[in-house]
Coordinates of C-alpha atoms and ligand atoms in Angstrom, one line a residue:
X248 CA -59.7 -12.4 11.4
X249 CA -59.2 -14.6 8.7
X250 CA -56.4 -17.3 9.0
X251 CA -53.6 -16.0 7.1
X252 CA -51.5 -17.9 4.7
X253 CA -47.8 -17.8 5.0
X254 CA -48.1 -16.1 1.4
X255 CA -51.1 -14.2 -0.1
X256 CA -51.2 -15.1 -3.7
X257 CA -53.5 -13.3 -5.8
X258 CA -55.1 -15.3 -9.3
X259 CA -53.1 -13.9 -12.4
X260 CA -56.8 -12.7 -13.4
X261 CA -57.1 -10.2 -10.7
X262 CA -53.7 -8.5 -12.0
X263 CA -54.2 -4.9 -12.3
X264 CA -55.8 -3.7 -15.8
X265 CA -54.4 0.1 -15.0
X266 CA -51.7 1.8 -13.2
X267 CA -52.5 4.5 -10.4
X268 CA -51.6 7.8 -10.5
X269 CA -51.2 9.1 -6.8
X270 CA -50.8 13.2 -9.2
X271 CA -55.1 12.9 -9.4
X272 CA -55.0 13.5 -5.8
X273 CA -52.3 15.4 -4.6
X274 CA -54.0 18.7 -3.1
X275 CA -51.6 20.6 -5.1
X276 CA -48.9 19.1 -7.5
X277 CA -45.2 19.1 -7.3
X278 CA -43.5 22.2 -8.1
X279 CA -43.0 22.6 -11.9
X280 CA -40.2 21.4 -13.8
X281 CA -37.9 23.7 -15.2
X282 CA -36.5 23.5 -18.5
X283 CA -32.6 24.9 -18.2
X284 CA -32.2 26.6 -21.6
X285 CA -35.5 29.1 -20.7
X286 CA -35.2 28.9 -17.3
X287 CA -39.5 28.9 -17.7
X288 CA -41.5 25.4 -16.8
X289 CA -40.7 22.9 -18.8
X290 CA -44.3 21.3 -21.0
X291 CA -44.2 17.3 -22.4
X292 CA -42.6 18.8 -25.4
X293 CA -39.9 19.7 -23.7
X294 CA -39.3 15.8 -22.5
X295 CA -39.5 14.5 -26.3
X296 CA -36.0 14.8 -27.2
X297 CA -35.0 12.9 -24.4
X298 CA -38.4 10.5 -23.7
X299 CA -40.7 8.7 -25.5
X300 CA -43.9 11.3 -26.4
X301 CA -46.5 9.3 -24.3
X302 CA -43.8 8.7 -20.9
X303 CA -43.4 12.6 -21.2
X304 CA -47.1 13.1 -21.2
X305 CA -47.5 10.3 -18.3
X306 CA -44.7 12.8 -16.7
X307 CA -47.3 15.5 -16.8
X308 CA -50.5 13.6 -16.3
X309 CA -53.6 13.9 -13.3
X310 CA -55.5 10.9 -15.1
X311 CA -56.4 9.2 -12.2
X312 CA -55.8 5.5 -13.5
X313 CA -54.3 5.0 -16.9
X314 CA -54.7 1.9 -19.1
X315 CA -51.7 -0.8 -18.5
X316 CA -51.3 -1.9 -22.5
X317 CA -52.5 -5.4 -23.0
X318 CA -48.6 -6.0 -24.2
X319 CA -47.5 -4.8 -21.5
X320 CA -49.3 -6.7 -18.9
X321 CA -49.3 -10.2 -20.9
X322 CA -45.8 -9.5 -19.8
X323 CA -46.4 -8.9 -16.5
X324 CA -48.2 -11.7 -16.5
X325 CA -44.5 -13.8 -16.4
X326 CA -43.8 -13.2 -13.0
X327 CA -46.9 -11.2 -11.5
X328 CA -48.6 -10.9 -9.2
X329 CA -46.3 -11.1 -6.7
X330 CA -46.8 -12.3 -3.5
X331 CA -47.9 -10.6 -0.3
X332 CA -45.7 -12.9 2.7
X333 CA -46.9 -12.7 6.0
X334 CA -43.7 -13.0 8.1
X335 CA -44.4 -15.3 10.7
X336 CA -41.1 -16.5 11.7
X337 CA -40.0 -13.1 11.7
X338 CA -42.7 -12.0 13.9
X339 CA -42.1 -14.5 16.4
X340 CA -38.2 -14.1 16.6
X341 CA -39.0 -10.4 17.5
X342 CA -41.5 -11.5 20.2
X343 CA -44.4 -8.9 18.7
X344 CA -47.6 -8.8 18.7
X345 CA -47.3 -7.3 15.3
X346 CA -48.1 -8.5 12.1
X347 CA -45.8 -7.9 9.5
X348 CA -46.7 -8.4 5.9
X349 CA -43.8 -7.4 3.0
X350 CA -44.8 -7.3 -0.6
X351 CA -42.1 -9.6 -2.4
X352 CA -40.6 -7.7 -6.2
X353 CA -37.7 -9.9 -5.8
X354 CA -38.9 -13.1 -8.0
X355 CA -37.8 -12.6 -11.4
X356 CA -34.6 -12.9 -13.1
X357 CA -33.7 -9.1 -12.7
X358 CA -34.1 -9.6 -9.1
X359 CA -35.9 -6.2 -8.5
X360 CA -39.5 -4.5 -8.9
X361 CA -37.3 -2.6 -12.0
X362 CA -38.8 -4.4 -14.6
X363 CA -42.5 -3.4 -13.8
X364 CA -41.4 0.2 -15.1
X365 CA -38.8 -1.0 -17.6
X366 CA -41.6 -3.2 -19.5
X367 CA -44.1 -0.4 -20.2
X368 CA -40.7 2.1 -20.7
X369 CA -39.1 -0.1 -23.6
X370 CA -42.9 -0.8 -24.7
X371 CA -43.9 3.1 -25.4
X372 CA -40.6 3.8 -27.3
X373 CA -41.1 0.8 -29.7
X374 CA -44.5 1.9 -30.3
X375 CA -43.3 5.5 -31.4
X376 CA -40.5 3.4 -33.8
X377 CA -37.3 4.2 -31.7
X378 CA -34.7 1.3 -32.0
X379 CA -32.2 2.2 -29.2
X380 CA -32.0 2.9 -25.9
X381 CA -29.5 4.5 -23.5
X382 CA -29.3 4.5 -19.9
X383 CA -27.3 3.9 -16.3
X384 CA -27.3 1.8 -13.7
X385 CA -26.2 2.1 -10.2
X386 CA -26.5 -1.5 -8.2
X387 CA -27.2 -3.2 -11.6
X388 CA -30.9 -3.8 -11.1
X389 CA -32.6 -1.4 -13.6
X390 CA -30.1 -2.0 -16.3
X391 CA -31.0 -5.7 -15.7
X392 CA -34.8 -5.1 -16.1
X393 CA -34.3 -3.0 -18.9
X394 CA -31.9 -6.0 -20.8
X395 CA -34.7 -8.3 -20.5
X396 CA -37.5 -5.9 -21.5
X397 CA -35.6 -4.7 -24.6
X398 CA -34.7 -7.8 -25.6
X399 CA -38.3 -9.2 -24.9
X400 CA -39.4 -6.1 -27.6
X401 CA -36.6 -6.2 -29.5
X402 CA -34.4 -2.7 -29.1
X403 CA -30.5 -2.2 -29.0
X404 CA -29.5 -1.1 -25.6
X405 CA -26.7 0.5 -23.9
X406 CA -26.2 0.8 -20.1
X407 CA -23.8 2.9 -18.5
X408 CA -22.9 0.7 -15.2
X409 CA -21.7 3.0 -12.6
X410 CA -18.1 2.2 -12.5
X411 CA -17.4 0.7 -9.0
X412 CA -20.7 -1.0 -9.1
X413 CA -19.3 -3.1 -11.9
X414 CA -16.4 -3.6 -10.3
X415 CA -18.4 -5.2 -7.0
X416 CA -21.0 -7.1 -9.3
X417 CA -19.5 -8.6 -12.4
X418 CA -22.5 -11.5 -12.4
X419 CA -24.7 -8.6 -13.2
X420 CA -23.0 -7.5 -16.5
X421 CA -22.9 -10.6 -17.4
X422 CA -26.5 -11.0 -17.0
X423 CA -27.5 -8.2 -18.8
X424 CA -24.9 -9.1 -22.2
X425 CA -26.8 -12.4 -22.1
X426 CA -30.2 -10.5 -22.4
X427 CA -28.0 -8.8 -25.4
X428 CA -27.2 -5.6 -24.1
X429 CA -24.1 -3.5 -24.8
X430 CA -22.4 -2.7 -21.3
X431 CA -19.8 0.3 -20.9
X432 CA -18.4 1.4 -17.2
X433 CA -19.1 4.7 -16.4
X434 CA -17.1 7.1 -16.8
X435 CA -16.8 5.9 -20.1
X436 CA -14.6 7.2 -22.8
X437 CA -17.8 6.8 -24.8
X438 CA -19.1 10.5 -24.3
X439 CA -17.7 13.9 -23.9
X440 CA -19.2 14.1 -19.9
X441 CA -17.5 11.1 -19.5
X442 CA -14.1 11.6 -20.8
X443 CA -14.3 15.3 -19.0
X444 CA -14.8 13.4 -16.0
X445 CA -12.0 10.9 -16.8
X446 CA -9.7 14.0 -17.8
X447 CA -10.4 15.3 -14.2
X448 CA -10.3 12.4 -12.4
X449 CA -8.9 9.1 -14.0
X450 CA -10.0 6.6 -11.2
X451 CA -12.8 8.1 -10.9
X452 CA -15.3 5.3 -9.4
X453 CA -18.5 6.7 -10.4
X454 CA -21.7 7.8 -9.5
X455 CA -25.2 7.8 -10.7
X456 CA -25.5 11.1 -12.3
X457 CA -22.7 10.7 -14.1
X458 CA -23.9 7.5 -15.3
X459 CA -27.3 9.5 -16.0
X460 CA -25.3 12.6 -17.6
X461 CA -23.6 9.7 -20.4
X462 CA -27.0 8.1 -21.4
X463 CA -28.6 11.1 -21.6
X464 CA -25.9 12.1 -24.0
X465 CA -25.7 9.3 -25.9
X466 CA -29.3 9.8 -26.3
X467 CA -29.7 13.0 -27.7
X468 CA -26.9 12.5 -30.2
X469 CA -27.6 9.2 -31.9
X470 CA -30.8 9.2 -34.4
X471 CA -33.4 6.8 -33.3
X472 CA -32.3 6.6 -29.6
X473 CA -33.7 7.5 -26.5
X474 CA -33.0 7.7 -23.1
X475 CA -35.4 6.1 -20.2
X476 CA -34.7 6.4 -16.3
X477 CA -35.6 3.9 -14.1
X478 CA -36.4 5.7 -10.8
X479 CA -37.4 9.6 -9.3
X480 CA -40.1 10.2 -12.6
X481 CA -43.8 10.6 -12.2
X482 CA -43.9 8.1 -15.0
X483 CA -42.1 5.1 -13.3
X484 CA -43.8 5.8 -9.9
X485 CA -47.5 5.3 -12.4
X486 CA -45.8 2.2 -13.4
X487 CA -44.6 0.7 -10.3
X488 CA -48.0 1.6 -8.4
X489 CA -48.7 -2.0 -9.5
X490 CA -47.4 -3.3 -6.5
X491 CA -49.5 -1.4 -4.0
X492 CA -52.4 -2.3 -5.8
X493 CA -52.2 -6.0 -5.5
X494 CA -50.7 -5.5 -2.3
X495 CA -53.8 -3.7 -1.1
X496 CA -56.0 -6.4 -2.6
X497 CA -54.4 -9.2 -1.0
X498 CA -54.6 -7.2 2.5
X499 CA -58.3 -7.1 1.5
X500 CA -58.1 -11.0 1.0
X501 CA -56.9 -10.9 4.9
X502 CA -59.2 -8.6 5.8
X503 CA -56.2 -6.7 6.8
X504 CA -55.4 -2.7 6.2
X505 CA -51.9 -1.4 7.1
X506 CA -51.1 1.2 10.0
X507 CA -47.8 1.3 8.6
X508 CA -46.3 1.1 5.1
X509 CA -42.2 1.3 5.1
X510 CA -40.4 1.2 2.3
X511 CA -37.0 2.2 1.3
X512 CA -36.3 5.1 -0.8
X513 CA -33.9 5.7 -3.2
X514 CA -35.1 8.0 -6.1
X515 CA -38.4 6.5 -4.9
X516 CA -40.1 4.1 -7.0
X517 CA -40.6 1.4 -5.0
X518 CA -41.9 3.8 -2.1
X519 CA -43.8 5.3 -4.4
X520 CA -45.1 2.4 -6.0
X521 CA -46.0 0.5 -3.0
X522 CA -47.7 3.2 -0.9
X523 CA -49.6 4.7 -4.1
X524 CA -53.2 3.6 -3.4
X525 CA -52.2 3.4 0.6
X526 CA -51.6 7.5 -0.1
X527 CA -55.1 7.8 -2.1
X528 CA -56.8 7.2 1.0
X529 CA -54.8 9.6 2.8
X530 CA -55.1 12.2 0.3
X531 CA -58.9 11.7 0.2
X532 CA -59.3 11.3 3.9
X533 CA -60.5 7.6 3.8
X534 CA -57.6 5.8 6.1
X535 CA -55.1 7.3 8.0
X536 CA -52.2 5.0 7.2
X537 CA -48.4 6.0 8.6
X538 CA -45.9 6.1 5.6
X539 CA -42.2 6.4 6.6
X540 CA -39.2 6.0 3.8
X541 CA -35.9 4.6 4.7
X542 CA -32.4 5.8 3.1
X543 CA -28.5 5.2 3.6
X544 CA -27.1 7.7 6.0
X545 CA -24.9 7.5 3.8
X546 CA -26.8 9.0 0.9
X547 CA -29.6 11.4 3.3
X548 CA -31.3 12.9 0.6
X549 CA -34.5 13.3 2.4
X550 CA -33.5 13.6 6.1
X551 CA -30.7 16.3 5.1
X552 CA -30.7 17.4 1.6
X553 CA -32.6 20.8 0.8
X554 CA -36.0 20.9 -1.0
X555 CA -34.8 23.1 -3.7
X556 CA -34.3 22.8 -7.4
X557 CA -31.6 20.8 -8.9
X558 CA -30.6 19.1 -11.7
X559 CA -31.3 15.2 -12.0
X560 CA -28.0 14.1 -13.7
X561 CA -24.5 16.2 -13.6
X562 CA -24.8 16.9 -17.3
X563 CA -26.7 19.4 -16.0
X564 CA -28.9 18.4 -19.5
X565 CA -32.1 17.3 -17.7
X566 CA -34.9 19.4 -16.8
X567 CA -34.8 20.9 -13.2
X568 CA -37.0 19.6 -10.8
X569 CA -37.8 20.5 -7.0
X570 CA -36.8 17.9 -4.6
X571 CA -35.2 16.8 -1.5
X572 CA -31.4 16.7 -2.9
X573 CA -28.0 16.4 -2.1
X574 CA -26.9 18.4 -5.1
X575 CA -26.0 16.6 -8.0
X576 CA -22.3 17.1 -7.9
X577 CA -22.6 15.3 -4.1
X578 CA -20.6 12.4 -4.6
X579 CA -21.6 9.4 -2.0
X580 CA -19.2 7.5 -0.3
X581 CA -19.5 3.6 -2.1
X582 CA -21.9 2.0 0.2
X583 CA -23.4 -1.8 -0.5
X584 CA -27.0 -0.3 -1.2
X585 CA -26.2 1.1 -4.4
X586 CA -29.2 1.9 -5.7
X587 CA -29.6 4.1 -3.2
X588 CA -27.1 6.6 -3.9
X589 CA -28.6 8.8 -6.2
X590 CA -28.3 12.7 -4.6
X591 CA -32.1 13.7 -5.1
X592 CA -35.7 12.3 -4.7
X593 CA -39.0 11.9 -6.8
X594 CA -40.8 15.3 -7.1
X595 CA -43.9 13.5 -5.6
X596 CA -42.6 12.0 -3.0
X597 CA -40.7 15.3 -1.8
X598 CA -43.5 17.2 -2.5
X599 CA -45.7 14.7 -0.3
X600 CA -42.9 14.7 2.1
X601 CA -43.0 18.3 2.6
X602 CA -46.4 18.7 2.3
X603 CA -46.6 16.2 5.7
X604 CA -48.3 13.1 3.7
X605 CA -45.5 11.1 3.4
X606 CA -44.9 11.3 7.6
X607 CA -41.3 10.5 8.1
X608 CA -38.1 9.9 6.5
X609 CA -34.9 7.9 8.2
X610 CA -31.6 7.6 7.6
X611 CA -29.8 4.2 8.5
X612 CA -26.5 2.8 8.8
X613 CA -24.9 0.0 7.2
X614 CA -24.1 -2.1 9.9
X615 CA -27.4 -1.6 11.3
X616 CA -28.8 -2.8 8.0
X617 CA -26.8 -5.5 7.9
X618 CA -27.8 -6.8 10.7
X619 CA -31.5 -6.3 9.9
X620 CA -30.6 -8.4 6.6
X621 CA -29.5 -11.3 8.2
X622 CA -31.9 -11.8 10.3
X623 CA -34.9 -11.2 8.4
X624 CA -32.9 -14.0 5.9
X625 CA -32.1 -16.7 8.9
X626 CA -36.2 -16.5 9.9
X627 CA -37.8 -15.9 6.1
X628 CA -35.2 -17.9 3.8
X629 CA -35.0 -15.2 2.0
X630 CA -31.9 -13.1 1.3
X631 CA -32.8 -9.5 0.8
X632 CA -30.7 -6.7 -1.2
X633 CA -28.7 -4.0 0.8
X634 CA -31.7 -1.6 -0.8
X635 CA -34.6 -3.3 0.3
X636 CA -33.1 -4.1 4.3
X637 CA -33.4 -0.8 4.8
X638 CA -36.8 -1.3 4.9
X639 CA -36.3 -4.3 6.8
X640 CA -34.5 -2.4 9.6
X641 CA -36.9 0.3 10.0
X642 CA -40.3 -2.8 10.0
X643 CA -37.9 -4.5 12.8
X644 CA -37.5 -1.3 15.0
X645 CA -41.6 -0.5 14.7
X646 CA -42.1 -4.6 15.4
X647 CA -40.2 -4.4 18.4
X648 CA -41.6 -0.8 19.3
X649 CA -45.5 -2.5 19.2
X650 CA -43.6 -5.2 21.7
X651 CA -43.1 -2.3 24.3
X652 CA -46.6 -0.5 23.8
X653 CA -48.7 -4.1 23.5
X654 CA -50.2 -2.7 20.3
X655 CA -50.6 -5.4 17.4
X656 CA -50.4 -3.2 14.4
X657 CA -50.5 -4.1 11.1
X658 CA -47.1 -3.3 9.3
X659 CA -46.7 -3.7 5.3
X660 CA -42.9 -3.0 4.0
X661 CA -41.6 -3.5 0.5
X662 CA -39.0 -6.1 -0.1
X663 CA -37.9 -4.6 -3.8
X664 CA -35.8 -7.1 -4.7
X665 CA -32.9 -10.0 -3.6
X666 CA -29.7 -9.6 -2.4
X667 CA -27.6 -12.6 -4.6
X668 CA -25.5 -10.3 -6.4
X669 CA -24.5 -8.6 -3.5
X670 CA -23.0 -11.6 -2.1
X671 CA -19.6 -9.2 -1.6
X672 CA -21.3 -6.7 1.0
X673 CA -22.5 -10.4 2.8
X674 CA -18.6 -11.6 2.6
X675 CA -17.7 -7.8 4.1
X676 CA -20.3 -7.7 6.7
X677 CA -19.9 -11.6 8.0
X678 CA -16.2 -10.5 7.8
X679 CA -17.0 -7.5 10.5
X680 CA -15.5 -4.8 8.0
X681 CA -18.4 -2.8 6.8
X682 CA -18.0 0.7 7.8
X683 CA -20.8 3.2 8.6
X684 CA -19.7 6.1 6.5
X685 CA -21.3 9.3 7.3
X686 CA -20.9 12.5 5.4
X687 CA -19.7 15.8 7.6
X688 CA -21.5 18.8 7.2
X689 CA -18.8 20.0 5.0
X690 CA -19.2 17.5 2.5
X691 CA -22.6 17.7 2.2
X692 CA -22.1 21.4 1.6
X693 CA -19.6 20.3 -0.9
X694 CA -22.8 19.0 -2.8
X695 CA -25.1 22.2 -1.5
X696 CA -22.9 24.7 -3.6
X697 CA -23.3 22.5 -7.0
X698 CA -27.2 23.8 -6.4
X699 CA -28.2 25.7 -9.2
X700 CA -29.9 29.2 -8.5
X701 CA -33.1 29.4 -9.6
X702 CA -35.7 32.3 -9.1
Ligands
PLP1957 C1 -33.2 0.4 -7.5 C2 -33.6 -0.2 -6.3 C3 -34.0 0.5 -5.1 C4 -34.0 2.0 -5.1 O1 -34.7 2.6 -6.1 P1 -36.2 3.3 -5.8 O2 -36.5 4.0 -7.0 O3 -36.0 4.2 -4.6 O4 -37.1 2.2 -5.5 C5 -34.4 -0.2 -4.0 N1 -34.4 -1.6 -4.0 C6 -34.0 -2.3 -5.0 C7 -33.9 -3.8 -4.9 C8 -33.5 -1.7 -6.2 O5 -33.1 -2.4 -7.2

């Protein structure tokens, strides 16, 4: 074993040249999407009016490894690769013979691996001459990557911030209007599913597919515009597939390979992203690896939604797709890990999930999380976001489950992003008034009967 740095850094030359698409492997794909005017699968045409023509083909692609744009990744080149951190300190506060690596998506200004999506995203529209963009944010990450990447290509923007988000995280509008973008809370009284939300419901707080349901509106009704998602697509799962493959090269650097990959999931990008080449050698019998996604109990999608077919926003304007889901009229409690409070999953990873690839899904608490959080940030220095902790929690239980057993596995989690605009869940937790909110059985069938029936 080669001595391990505190942090594997690989050269900027080695940065990826093309994204990985785990769809080229997959024994069988994920169920079709469904268009909702036919009711019959939904083709790339069917995305244009809503995506950019070459994101809907990505959508629907089994290329293996597609091209990353030399625009794109000159780009990428500002704040990539990231680096591979072996925790140390962490290790030896748990007492494990473990070793616990975490891939680190949390150093550049949007604070999240969003922007390794929202790049390429914002770079494919321009290309086709659309000049605005519309879309939603939950905890305020993606809607910060996407500021900085259309203002680095030079498109109008409008975000849709989930209402109580932007109530808990002013710093992060204010973030994204200094990148130039145009911020609205959502419900808005900028669109007709907003206002019929408002009409409803006037303190409405929010939720993702709502947020989802206004963009996508805005989209399809203003010339020139178009609507990009930063989370659950095939096409932002390609894009952020970057981060598994440095992280597997810097494992190689180690001469390390993972037993474990953990990541937390909330449409399922970053899962996605990190375990994508990890998966390939699954899928193709080469490794054996153990994947397991993390999500808010709050917010179980995967651990006890129903794999069925549901609508991605509550517009009900988006294609259908098959996935673990809550129902998209499911309205989660407002937890600290807002970006995970979305009601479905990424077609892949629920088909993977299903299919037995993806081995395990767990639901977590807040507290619990919490608690996870501030530890890995008193031993690593590094303060995580609610999101990513999840993670944290789950590589902290397996750490101290190799302790028991004597077994020094290799773990590898993904730490998406920082938690410095969440200093308000810190202020609640340090304060001992976080609560672990977890839906009944009844509400969650609440969310069940917004299903729509499909043959
Ligand atoms: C958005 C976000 C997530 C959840 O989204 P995924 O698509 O599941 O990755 C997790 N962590 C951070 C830091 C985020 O910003």
């Amino acid at each position: 074993m080669k001595n391990v740095p505190n942090r594997v850094i690989l050269p900027e030359s080695e940065l990826p040249r093309q994204w990985y698409n785990v769809q080229a492997d997959m024994p069988e794909r994920h169920d079709p999407y469904i268009n909702p005017g036919t009711g019959k699968p939904a083709t790339s045409e069917d995305f244009y009016p809503i995506f950019a023509e070459e994101l809907a083909r990505q959508e629907f692609s089994t290329e293996r490894f597609i091209d990353i744009p030399d625009e794109v990744r000159e780009l990428y080149k500002t704040y990539r690769p990231s680096p591979l951190h072996r925790a140390y300190r962490l290790e030896k506060a748990l007492d494990t013979p473990a070793r616990i690596y975490y891939k680190y998506e949390g150093g550049n200004t949007s604070g999240s691996h969003k922007l390794n999506s929202a790049l390429p995203q914002v770079y494919y529209n321009k290309r086709q001459g659309i000049t605005r963009l519309t879309t939603e944010t939950g905890a305020g990450q993606w809607g910060t990557a996407l500021a900085m990447a259309a203002r680095f290509f030079g498109l109008d923007l409008t975000v849709f911030m989930v209402k109580i988000s932007s109530m808990q995280k002013p710093y992060r509008k204010a973030i994204m209007e200094t990148f130039g973008a145009d911020v609205a809370a959502s419900p808005s009284d900028r669109t007709a599913s907003g206002r019929k939300i408002l009409e409803q419901d006037p303190e409405c707080l929010g939720s993702l597919g709502v947020a989802i349901s206004e963009a996508v509106e805005m989209a399809v009704t203003t010339p020139g515009s178009r609507y990009v998602l930063g989370s659950v697509l095939n096409q932002v799962l390609l894009h952020q597939s970057v981060i598994g493959l440095e992280a597997k090269l810097q494992l190689e650097m180690v001469d390390e390979y993972p037993d474990l990959v953990i990541g937390c999931s909330g449409g399922g990008s970053n899962m996605g992203g990190l375990m994508a080449p990890f998966m390939r050698d699954r899928l193709t019998g080469a490794r054996k690896p153990y994947f397991i996604a993390v999500e808010p109990a709050a917010c179980p999608s995967f651990t006890r939604g129903k794999y069925a077919y549901d609508f991605c926003d509550t517009a009900k304007v988006t294609p259908l797709a098959r996935m673990y889901t809550l129902g998209s009229g499911f309205m989660p409690s407002s937890i600290h890990a807002g970006g995970l409070r979305y009601h479905g999953m990424s077609p892949i990873l629920s088909k993977l999930y299903h299919d037995g690839f993806l081995d395990e899904a767990r639901a977590e608490k807040q507290n619990d999380v919490f608690a996870a959080a501030k530890l890995f940030a008193g031993e690593e220095g590094i303060l995580p976001a609610p999101e990513s902790s999840h993670a944290i929690k789950a590589a902290i239980d397996e750490a101290l489950r190799c302790k028991q057993s004597g077994e020094a596995r290799t773990i590898l989690f993904g730490l998406s992003g920082h938690g410095h605009f969440d200093m308000g869940a810190y202020i609640s937790y340090n304060e001992g008034s976080i609560t672990d909110y977890i839906p009944t059985d009844e509400e969650l069938q609440k969310g069940f009967d917004t299903l729509p029936k499909v043959e």
